[in-house]
PDB file of C-alpha atoms in Angstrom:
ATOM      1  CA  MET O 846      17.111  -7.148  16.078  1.00 82.00           C
ATOM      2  CA  ASN O 847      13.606  -5.706  16.590  1.00 93.00           C
ATOM      3  CA  TYR O 848      11.290  -4.356  13.883  1.00 94.00           C
ATOM      4  CA  ILE O 849      12.499  -0.738  14.104  1.00 94.00           C
ATOM      5  CA  GLU O 850      16.137  -1.798  13.970  1.00 94.00           C
ATOM      6  CA  SER O 851      15.395  -4.082  10.995  1.00 96.00           C
ATOM      7  CA  VAL O 852      13.767  -1.215   9.095  1.00 96.00           C
ATOM      8  CA  GLN O 853      16.700   1.095   9.851  1.00 96.00           C
ATOM      9  CA  HIS O 854      19.205  -1.600   8.848  1.00 96.00           C
ATOM     10  CA  ALA O 855      17.407  -2.107   5.525  1.00 96.00           C
ATOM     11  CA  ALA O 856      17.336   1.663   4.952  1.00 95.00           C
ATOM     12  CA  SER O 857      21.087   1.929   5.533  1.00 94.00           C
ATOM     13  CA  TYR O 858      21.702  -0.936   3.111  1.00 94.00           C
ATOM     14  CA  ILE O 859      19.499   0.714   0.447  1.00 94.00           C
ATOM     15  CA  GLN O 860      21.349   4.015   0.848  1.00 92.00           C
ATOM     16  CA  GLU O 861      24.708   2.259   0.602  1.00 90.00           C
ATOM     17  CA  LYS O 862      23.859   0.237  -2.501  1.00 89.00           C
ATOM     18  CA  LEU O 863      22.025   3.031  -4.313  1.00 87.00           C
ATOM     19  CA  ASP O 864      24.596   5.753  -3.577  1.00 74.00           C
ATOM     20  CA  LYS O 865      22.419   7.682  -1.122  1.00 73.00           C
ATOM     21  CA  ILE O 866      18.881   8.693  -1.993  1.00 79.00           C
ATOM     22  CA  GLN O 867      18.724  12.298  -3.207  1.00 80.00           C
ATOM     23  CA  ALA O 868      16.628  14.930  -1.468  1.00 78.00           C
ATOM     24  CA  GLY O 869      13.261  15.237  -3.179  1.00 87.00           C
ATOM     25  CA  THR O 870      13.197  11.617  -4.338  1.00 92.00           C
ATOM     26  CA  ILE O 871       9.659  10.361  -5.042  1.00 94.00           C
ATOM     27  CA  ALA O 872       8.788   6.757  -4.211  1.00 96.00           C
ATOM     28  CA  ILE O 873       6.416   4.813  -6.477  1.00 95.00           C
ATOM     29  CA  VAL O 874       4.835   1.500  -5.454  1.00 94.00           C
ATOM     30  CA  THR O 875       3.549  -0.509  -8.413  1.00 86.00           C
ATOM     31  CA  GLY O 876       0.500  -2.746  -8.223  1.00 77.00           C
ATOM     32  CA  SER O 877      -0.405  -5.978 -10.034  1.00 64.00           C
ATOM     33  CA  GLY O 878       0.461  -5.753 -13.721  1.00 59.00           C
ATOM     34  CA  LEU O 879       1.648  -2.142 -13.401  1.00 67.00           C
ATOM     35  CA  GLY O 880       5.378  -2.842 -13.379  1.00 67.00           C
ATOM     36  CA  GLY O 881       5.580  -1.045 -16.727  1.00 70.00           C
ATOM     37  CA  LEU O 882       5.577   2.211 -14.768  1.00 74.00           C
ATOM     38  CA  VAL O 883       9.259   1.653 -14.039  1.00 82.00           C
ATOM     39  CA  ASP O 884      10.163   1.381 -17.746  1.00 81.00           C
ATOM     40  CA  GLY O 885      10.336   5.163 -17.984  1.00 81.00           C
ATOM     41  CA  ILE O 886      13.068   5.447 -15.362  1.00 86.00           C
ATOM     42  CA  ALA O 887      16.271   6.831 -16.920  1.00 86.00           C
ATOM     43  CA  ALA O 888      19.648   5.332 -15.990  1.00 84.00           C
ATOM     44  CA  PRO O 889      18.056   2.815 -13.614  1.00 88.00           C
ATOM     45  CA  GLU O 890      19.928   1.203 -10.739  1.00 92.00           C
ATOM     46  CA  LYS O 891      18.271  -2.012  -9.553  1.00 92.00           C
ATOM     47  CA  LEU O 892      18.355  -3.716  -6.181  1.00 94.00           C
ATOM     48  CA  PRO O 893      16.387  -6.992  -5.767  1.00 93.00           C
ATOM     49  CA  TYR O 894      14.383  -7.316  -2.556  1.00 94.00           C
ATOM     50  CA  THR O 895      16.141 -10.632  -1.923  1.00 93.00           C
ATOM     51  CA  GLN O 896      19.411  -8.735  -1.348  1.00 95.00           C
ATOM     52  CA  ILE O 897      17.995  -6.237   1.169  1.00 95.00           C
ATOM     53  CA  PRO O 898      18.200  -7.438   4.799  1.00 94.00           C
ATOM     54  CA  GLY O 899      14.748  -8.157   6.221  1.00 93.00           C
ATOM     55  CA  PHE O 900      12.889  -7.020   3.085  1.00 94.00           C
ATOM     56  CA  PRO O 901       9.826  -9.234   2.393  1.00 93.00           C
ATOM     57  CA  VAL O 902       9.528 -10.757  -1.088  1.00 87.00           C
ATOM     58  CA  SER O 903       6.226 -11.225  -2.931  1.00 81.00           C
ATOM     59  CA  THR O 904       5.042 -14.650  -4.050  1.00 75.00           C
ATOM     60  CA  VAL O 905       2.465 -13.232  -6.489  1.00 65.00           C
ATOM     61  CA  GLN O 906       2.658 -13.162 -10.290  1.00 60.00           C
ATOM     62  CA  GLY O 907       3.009  -9.613 -11.603  1.00 53.00           C
ATOM     63  CA  HIS O 908       5.215  -8.383  -8.723  1.00 55.00           C
ATOM     64  CA  ALA O 909       8.883  -8.354  -9.745  1.00 69.00           C
ATOM     65  CA  GLY O 910      10.342  -7.625  -6.311  1.00 86.00           C
ATOM     66  CA  THR O 911      12.984  -5.013  -7.174  1.00 91.00           C
ATOM     67  CA  LEU O 912      13.871  -1.484  -6.101  1.00 94.00           C
ATOM     68  CA  VAL O 913      14.611   0.698  -9.127  1.00 93.00           C
ATOM     69  CA  GLN O 914      16.259   4.094  -8.696  1.00 94.00           C
ATOM     70  CA  GLY O 915      16.781   6.747 -11.341  1.00 92.00           C
ATOM     71  CA  HIS O 916      15.073   9.806 -12.846  1.00 90.00           C
ATOM     72  CA  ILE O 917      11.771  10.421 -14.634  1.00 87.00           C
ATOM     73  CA  GLU O 918      11.258  13.791 -16.312  1.00 80.00           C
ATOM     74  CA  GLY O 919      14.258  15.047 -14.326  1.00 85.00           C
ATOM     75  CA  THR O 920      12.696  14.037 -11.004  1.00 90.00           C
ATOM     76  CA  PRO O 921      14.634  11.577  -8.821  1.00 93.00           C
ATOM     77  CA  VAL O 922      12.518   8.481  -8.172  1.00 94.00           C
ATOM     78  CA  ILE O 923      12.781   5.127  -6.461  1.00 95.00           C
ATOM     79  CA  ALA O 924      10.220   2.517  -7.448  1.00 93.00           C
ATOM     80  CA  MET O 925       9.126  -0.528  -5.520  1.00 93.00           C
ATOM     81  CA  ASP O 926       8.494  -2.802  -8.499  1.00 89.00           C
ATOM     82  CA  GLY O 927       6.095  -5.146  -6.715  1.00 86.00           C
ATOM     83  CA  ARG O 928       4.703  -5.380  -3.190  1.00 90.00           C
ATOM     84  CA  VAL O 929       3.667  -7.991  -0.638  1.00 92.00           C
ATOM     85  CA  HIS O 930       0.114  -8.542   0.626  1.00 93.00           C
ATOM     86  CA  LEU O 931      -1.673  -9.666   3.761  1.00 94.00           C
ATOM     87  CA  TYR O 932      -3.290 -12.563   1.896  1.00 92.00           C
ATOM     88  CA  GLU O 933       0.157 -14.046   1.213  1.00 91.00           C
ATOM     89  CA  GLY O 934       0.511 -14.579   4.951  1.00 92.00           C
ATOM     90  CA  PHE O 935       2.552 -11.467   5.694  1.00 94.00           C
ATOM     91  CA  SER O 936       1.780  -9.359   8.763  1.00 94.00           C
ATOM     92  CA  PRO O 937       0.742  -5.681   8.456  1.00 95.00           C
ATOM     93  CA  ARG O 938       4.207  -4.679   9.652  1.00 95.00           C
ATOM     94  CA  GLU O 939       5.851  -6.809   6.960  1.00 95.00           C
ATOM     95  CA  VAL O 940       3.529  -5.352   4.312  1.00 96.00           C
ATOM     96  CA  THR O 941       4.619  -1.820   5.274  1.00 97.00           C
ATOM     97  CA  PHE O 942       8.297  -2.659   5.807  1.00 97.00           C
ATOM     98  CA  GLY O 943       9.352  -1.264   2.421  1.00 96.00           C
ATOM     99  CA  VAL O 944       7.489   2.019   2.844  1.00 97.00           C
ATOM    100  CA  ARG O 945       9.019   2.557   6.277  1.00 97.00           C
ATOM    101  CA  ALA O 946      12.501   1.682   5.004  1.00 97.00           C
ATOM    102  CA  LEU O 947      12.196   4.229   2.199  1.00 96.00           C
ATOM    103  CA  HIS O 948      11.112   6.871   4.702  1.00 96.00           C
ATOM    104  CA  GLU O 949      14.124   6.065   6.876  1.00 95.00           C
ATOM    105  CA  ALA O 950      16.275   6.368   3.748  1.00 94.00           C
ATOM    106  CA  GLY O 951      15.006   9.927   3.193  1.00 93.00           C
ATOM    107  CA  VAL O 952      11.886   9.669   1.006  1.00 96.00           C
ATOM    108  CA  ARG O 953       9.050  12.031   1.968  1.00 96.00           C
ATOM    109  CA  THR O 954       6.564  11.660  -0.914  1.00 97.00           C
ATOM    110  CA  ILE O 955       5.063   8.392  -2.154  1.00 97.00           C
ATOM    111  CA  ILE O 956       2.766   7.418  -5.029  1.00 96.00           C
ATOM    112  CA  LEU O 957       0.834   4.209  -4.346  1.00 97.00           C
ATOM    113  CA  THR O 958      -0.675   2.438  -7.352  1.00 93.00           C
ATOM    114  CA  ASN O 959      -2.828  -0.668  -7.574  1.00 92.00           C
ATOM    115  CA  ALA O 960      -5.109  -2.701  -9.799  1.00 88.00           C
ATOM    116  CA  ALA O 961      -8.680  -2.509  -8.484  1.00 91.00           C
ATOM    117  CA  GLY O 962     -12.214  -3.553  -9.296  1.00 91.00           C
ATOM    118  CA  ALA O 963     -14.727  -0.766  -9.921  1.00 92.00           C
ATOM    119  CA  LEU O 964     -17.762  -0.793  -7.618  1.00 94.00           C
ATOM    120  CA  ASN O 965     -19.201   2.493  -8.839  1.00 95.00           C
ATOM    121  CA  PRO O 966     -21.408   1.634 -11.839  1.00 92.00           C
ATOM    122  CA  GLY O 967     -20.533   4.924 -13.493  1.00 93.00           C
ATOM    123  CA  PHE O 968     -16.803   4.144 -13.636  1.00 94.00           C
ATOM    124  CA  GLU O 969     -15.155   2.777 -16.799  1.00 88.00           C
ATOM    125  CA  VAL O 970     -12.817  -0.224 -16.896  1.00 86.00           C
ATOM    126  CA  GLY O 971      -9.297   0.774 -17.962  1.00 85.00           C
ATOM    127  CA  THR O 972      -9.623   4.243 -16.452  1.00 88.00           C
ATOM    128  CA  PRO O 973      -7.366   5.442 -13.616  1.00 91.00           C
ATOM    129  CA  MET O 974      -9.059   6.377 -10.338  1.00 95.00           C
ATOM    130  CA  LEU O 975      -7.657   9.007  -7.999  1.00 97.00           C
ATOM    131  CA  ILE O 976      -8.033   7.786  -4.411  1.00 98.00           C
ATOM    132  CA  SER O 977      -9.632  10.511  -2.313  1.00 98.00           C
ATOM    133  CA  ASP O 978     -10.136   8.334   0.782  1.00 98.00           C
ATOM    134  CA  HIS O 979     -10.089   4.697   1.856  1.00 98.00           C
ATOM    135  CA  ILE O 980     -11.966   2.193   4.004  1.00 97.00           C
ATOM    136  CA  ASN O 981      -9.814  -0.306   5.898  1.00 97.00           C
ATOM    137  CA  PHE O 982     -11.874  -3.510   5.735  1.00 96.00           C
ATOM    138  CA  MET O 983      -8.913  -5.857   6.147  1.00 93.00           C
ATOM    139  CA  VAL O 984     -10.452  -7.834   9.022  1.00 81.00           C
ATOM    140  CA  GLY O 985      -9.156  -5.405  11.625  1.00 77.00           C
ATOM    141  CA  MET O 986      -5.578  -5.509  10.332  1.00 88.00           C
ATOM    142  CA  ASN O 987      -3.706  -2.263  11.029  1.00 94.00           C
ATOM    143  CA  PRO O 988       0.063  -1.701  10.605  1.00 94.00           C
ATOM    144  CA  LEU O 989       0.103   0.587  13.680  1.00 95.00           C
ATOM    145  CA  ARG O 990      -1.075  -2.169  16.036  1.00 93.00           C
ATOM    146  CA  GLY O 991       1.449  -2.867  18.789  1.00 92.00           C
ATOM    147  CA  THR O 992       4.115  -0.678  20.353  1.00 92.00           C
ATOM    148  CA  ASN O 993       4.273   2.767  18.767  1.00 95.00           C
ATOM    149  CA  ASN O 994       7.574   4.325  17.711  1.00 93.00           C
ATOM    150  CA  ASP O 995       7.099   7.993  18.650  1.00 95.00           C
ATOM    151  CA  ALA O 996       9.991   8.951  16.368  1.00 94.00           C
ATOM    152  CA  TRP O 997       7.911   7.768  13.405  1.00 95.00           C
ATOM    153  CA  GLY O 998       4.566   9.229  14.403  1.00 95.00           C
ATOM    154  CA  PRO O 999       1.931   9.629  17.130  1.00 95.00           C
ATOM    155  CA  ARG O1000       0.147   6.780  18.889  1.00 95.00           C
ATOM    156  CA  PHE O1001      -3.241   7.957  17.573  1.00 96.00           C
ATOM    157  CA  PRO O1002      -2.598   9.579  14.169  1.00 96.00           C
ATOM    158  CA  ASP O1003      -5.349  11.650  12.563  1.00 95.00           C
ATOM    159  CA  MET O1004      -6.716  10.026   9.388  1.00 95.00           C
ATOM    160  CA  SER O1005      -9.023  12.815   8.194  1.00 95.00           C
ATOM    161  CA  CYS O1006      -6.801  13.463   5.151  1.00 95.00           C
ATOM    162  CA  VAL O1007      -4.495  10.551   4.337  1.00 97.00           C
ATOM    163  CA  TYR O1008      -4.202  11.427   0.644  1.00 98.00           C
ATOM    164  CA  ASP O1009      -2.477  14.779   0.172  1.00 97.00           C
ATOM    165  CA  VAL O1010      -4.854  17.467  -1.139  1.00 97.00           C
ATOM    166  CA  LYS O1011      -2.195  19.292  -3.177  1.00 97.00           C
ATOM    167  CA  LEU O1012      -1.068  16.068  -4.840  1.00 97.00           C
ATOM    168  CA  ARG O1013      -4.679  15.142  -5.645  1.00 98.00           C
ATOM    169  CA  THR O1014      -5.268  18.587  -7.159  1.00 97.00           C
ATOM    170  CA  LEU O1015      -2.087  18.225  -9.228  1.00 97.00           C
ATOM    171  CA  ALA O1016      -3.201  14.782 -10.453  1.00 97.00           C
ATOM    172  CA  MET O1017      -6.556  16.204 -11.600  1.00 97.00           C
ATOM    173  CA  GLN O1018      -4.823  19.098 -13.367  1.00 97.00           C
ATOM    174  CA  CYS O1019      -2.416  16.696 -15.100  1.00 96.00           C
ATOM    175  CA  ALA O1020      -5.268  14.440 -16.251  1.00 95.00           C
ATOM    176  CA  LEU O1021      -7.100  17.468 -17.637  1.00 96.00           C
ATOM    177  CA  LYS O1022      -3.962  18.571 -19.464  1.00 94.00           C
ATOM    178  CA  GLN O1023      -3.621  15.098 -20.968  1.00 91.00           C
ATOM    179  CA  GLY O1024      -7.290  15.028 -21.975  1.00 93.00           C
ATOM    180  CA  MET O1025      -7.622  11.887 -19.866  1.00 92.00           C
ATOM    181  CA  ARG O1026     -10.667  10.643 -17.987  1.00 93.00           C
ATOM    182  CA  LEU O1027      -9.826  10.334 -14.284  1.00 95.00           C
ATOM    183  CA  GLU O1028     -12.317   8.941 -11.817  1.00 96.00           C
ATOM    184  CA  THR O1029     -12.170  10.055  -8.177  1.00 97.00           C
ATOM    185  CA  GLY O1030     -13.406   7.939  -5.307  1.00 97.00           C
ATOM    186  CA  THR O1031     -13.028   5.904  -2.146  1.00 98.00           C
ATOM    187  CA  TYR O1032     -10.892   2.755  -2.207  1.00 98.00           C
ATOM    188  CA  MET O1033     -11.982  -0.254  -0.145  1.00 97.00           C
ATOM    189  CA  GLY O1034      -9.081  -2.384   1.106  1.00 97.00           C
ATOM    190  CA  VAL O1035      -9.970  -6.031   1.825  1.00 96.00           C
ATOM    191  CA  MET O1036      -7.882  -8.982   2.980  1.00 93.00           C
ATOM    192  CA  GLY O1037      -8.396 -11.355   0.014  1.00 87.00           C
ATOM    193  CA  PRO O1038      -7.367 -13.525  -1.701  1.00 91.00           C
ATOM    194  CA  THR O1039     -10.962 -14.426  -2.626  1.00 89.00           C
ATOM    195  CA  LEU O1040     -12.742 -12.035  -4.949  1.00 86.00           C
ATOM    196  CA  GLU O1041     -16.065 -10.541  -3.891  1.00 88.00           C
ATOM    197  CA  THR O1042     -19.419 -12.291  -3.831  1.00 90.00           C
ATOM    198  CA  PRO O1043     -22.447 -10.414  -5.208  1.00 90.00           C
ATOM    199  CA  ALA O1044     -23.706  -9.824  -1.639  1.00 92.00           C
ATOM    200  CA  GLU O1045     -20.331  -8.494  -0.515  1.00 93.00           C
ATOM    201  CA  THR O1046     -20.140  -6.260  -3.572  1.00 93.00           C
ATOM    202  CA  ARG O1047     -23.548  -4.812  -2.757  1.00 94.00           C
ATOM    203  CA  MET O1048     -22.511  -4.232   0.885  1.00 95.00           C
ATOM    204  CA  TYR O1049     -19.236  -2.503  -0.046  1.00 95.00           C
ATOM    205  CA  ARG O1050     -21.064  -0.167  -2.418  1.00 94.00           C
ATOM    206  CA  ILE O1051     -23.642   0.691   0.274  1.00 95.00           C
ATOM    207  CA  MET O1052     -20.727   1.456   2.620  1.00 96.00           C
ATOM    208  CA  GLY O1053     -19.497   4.097   0.189  1.00 97.00           C
ATOM    209  CA  ALA O1054     -16.680   2.360  -1.701  1.00 97.00           C
ATOM    210  CA  ASP O1055     -16.076   3.180  -5.375  1.00 97.00           C
ATOM    211  CA  ALA O1056     -13.311   0.630  -6.002  1.00 96.00           C
ATOM    212  CA  ILE O1057     -11.925  -2.410  -4.210  1.00 96.00           C
ATOM    213  CA  GLY O1058      -8.567  -4.123  -3.895  1.00 95.00           C
ATOM    214  CA  MET O1059      -6.247  -6.088  -1.621  1.00 94.00           C
ATOM    215  CA  SER O1060      -3.397  -3.621  -1.064  1.00 94.00           C
ATOM    216  CA  THR O1061      -2.494   0.063  -0.592  1.00 96.00           C
ATOM    217  CA  VAL O1062      -4.407   0.784   2.643  1.00 97.00           C
ATOM    218  CA  PRO O1063      -1.707  -0.545   5.039  1.00 97.00           C
ATOM    219  CA  GLU O1064       1.016   1.333   3.138  1.00 97.00           C
ATOM    220  CA  ALA O1065      -1.030   4.535   3.074  1.00 98.00           C
ATOM    221  CA  ILE O1066      -1.622   4.319   6.828  1.00 98.00           C
ATOM    222  CA  ALA O1067       2.060   3.720   7.581  1.00 97.00           C
ATOM    223  CA  ALA O1068       3.259   6.457   5.212  1.00 98.00           C
ATOM    224  CA  HIS O1069       0.781   8.984   6.620  1.00 98.00           C
ATOM    225  CA  HIS O1070       1.756   7.980  10.166  1.00 98.00           C
ATOM    226  CA  MET O1071       5.360   8.913   9.332  1.00 97.00           C
ATOM    227  CA  GLY O1072       4.371  12.261   7.828  1.00 97.00           C
ATOM    228  CA  MET O1073       4.869  11.341   4.168  1.00 97.00           C
ATOM    229  CA  ARG O1074       2.811  12.963   1.418  1.00 97.00           C
ATOM    230  CA  VAL O1075       0.655  10.230  -0.117  1.00 98.00           C
ATOM    231  CA  LEU O1076      -0.925  10.021  -3.569  1.00 98.00           C
ATOM    232  CA  GLY O1077      -3.041   6.966  -4.430  1.00 97.00           C
ATOM    233  CA  LEU O1078      -4.010   5.832  -7.943  1.00 95.00           C
ATOM    234  CA  SER O1079      -6.014   2.752  -8.947  1.00 94.00           C
ATOM    235  CA  CYS O1080      -6.153   1.144 -12.373  1.00 89.00           C
ATOM    236  CA  LEU O1081      -9.740  -0.103 -12.762  1.00 90.00           C
ATOM    237  CA  THR O1082      -9.336  -3.572 -14.288  1.00 85.00           C
ATOM    238  CA  ASN O1083     -12.918  -4.876 -14.009  1.00 82.00           C
ATOM    239  CA  LYS O1084     -16.382  -3.781 -12.911  1.00 79.00           C
ATOM    240  CA  ASN O1085     -18.234  -5.434 -10.023  1.00 73.00           C
ATOM    241  CA  LEU O1086     -21.996  -5.115 -10.519  1.00 72.00           C
ATOM    242  CA  PRO O1087     -23.767  -7.376  -7.990  1.00 62.00           C
ATOM    243  CA  ASP O1088     -26.803  -8.141 -10.149  1.00 61.00           C
ATOM    244  CA  CYS O1089     -24.817  -9.161 -13.224  1.00 57.00           C
ATOM    245  CA  ILE O1090     -21.422 -10.059 -11.765  1.00 62.00           C
ATOM    246  CA  GLU O1091     -18.972 -11.834 -14.077  1.00 63.00           C
ATOM    247  CA  GLU O1092     -16.330 -14.389 -13.174  1.00 67.00           C
ATOM    248  CA  VAL O1093     -12.876 -12.798 -12.979  1.00 63.00           C
ATOM    249  CA  THR O1094      -9.445 -14.455 -12.755  1.00 67.00           C
ATOM    250  CA  HIS O1095      -6.154 -12.971 -11.551  1.00 64.00           C
ATOM    251  CA  GLU O1096      -4.753 -13.527 -15.043  1.00 73.00           C
ATOM    252  CA  GLN O1097      -7.526 -11.368 -16.506  1.00 69.00           C
ATOM    253  CA  VAL O1098      -6.749  -8.645 -13.970  1.00 65.00           C
ATOM    254  CA  LEU O1099      -3.074  -8.713 -14.972  1.00 69.00           C
ATOM    255  CA  GLU O1100      -3.953  -8.580 -18.669  1.00 71.00           C
ATOM    256  CA  GLN O1101      -6.292  -5.621 -18.219  1.00 67.00           C
ATOM    257  CA  ALA O1102      -3.773  -3.823 -15.994  1.00 65.00           C
ATOM    258  CA  ALA O1103      -1.121  -4.289 -18.681  1.00 68.00           C
ATOM    259  CA  ARG O1104      -3.492  -2.907 -21.362  1.00 68.00           C
ATOM    260  CA  SER O1105      -4.491   0.028 -19.181  1.00 68.00           C
ATOM    261  CA  SER O1106      -1.027   0.838 -17.857  1.00 73.00           C
ATOM    262  CA  LYS O1107      -0.340   3.274 -20.693  1.00 78.00           C
ATOM    263  CA  ALA O1108      -2.912   5.725 -19.335  1.00 82.00           C
ATOM    264  CA  MET O1109      -1.616   5.296 -15.785  1.00 84.00           C
ATOM    265  CA  THR O1110       1.982   5.747 -16.960  1.00 85.00           C
ATOM    266  CA  ARG O1111       1.137   8.931 -18.883  1.00 86.00           C
ATOM    267  CA  LEU O1112      -0.585  10.349 -15.829  1.00 91.00           C
ATOM    268  CA  VAL O1113       2.259   9.515 -13.438  1.00 90.00           C
ATOM    269  CA  LEU O1114       4.834  10.953 -15.857  1.00 89.00           C
ATOM    270  CA  GLU O1115       2.872  14.208 -16.097  1.00 91.00           C
ATOM    271  CA  ILE O1116       2.546  14.376 -12.304  1.00 93.00           C
ATOM    272  CA  LEU O1117       6.282  13.850 -11.809  1.00 91.00           C
ATOM    273  CA  LYS O1118       7.051  16.513 -14.387  1.00 89.00           C
ATOM    274  CA  ASN O1119       4.994  19.064 -12.454  1.00 89.00           C
ATOM    275  CA  LEU O1120       5.829  18.137  -8.854  1.00 86.00           C
ATOM    276  CA  ASP O1121       7.343  20.810  -6.649  1.00 74.00           C
TER     277      ASP O1121
END
């Protein structure tokens, strides 16, 4: 079974086990420590990744590894509670397997969330950041490398607007309605798993990045390639200032993400409530 067939097989299994995915279902991918986003799902049906044929399973703390289907604010949703990363040893195609399977199962809109370090000195830790653009700095890794499936998307997809303008506008309106501070900026995707040196931090900022993390970019590329509407949100868990950089552990990132998840959850709930 080749990659395309594996994705389609997984999609069929998901549809069978979750009683067909409704039209208009919104997918949500949760980042490190942000699994609390799924707590608001009403009447949840759960499907562990380990039961889905071909579905990669994360080895990282803070990523449960479960599909959760249900409704939030009356909107049908399916959440990927946890994701896999390149630094775990997975290939770009494995990292984007879940996103492609959800598309094959009928999902056309996806919200990608992550925990990220702030590079912009004006950004506040604990504040959500709306991703307006990204820089793929994952050592040349691209999920579209290799044979292209024309049924999914073109060989050379345009990347001038990966993150849907209408969804970004809605997110800003929802944050304003909630009286919530929402940063907006460019997300830098790096391979990891090492955190940034002061020199690297300085370089990334000069390149135009406002926040940095080790996920999201491959999934955004794959989703956009397939014609999905993409919304990206980062939870800023720490601040990287090259001249006074502080030591950061993954445990600290998880703790801060957990503390900050309330703001992210409120924002996502408001967005779902107002989605077309």
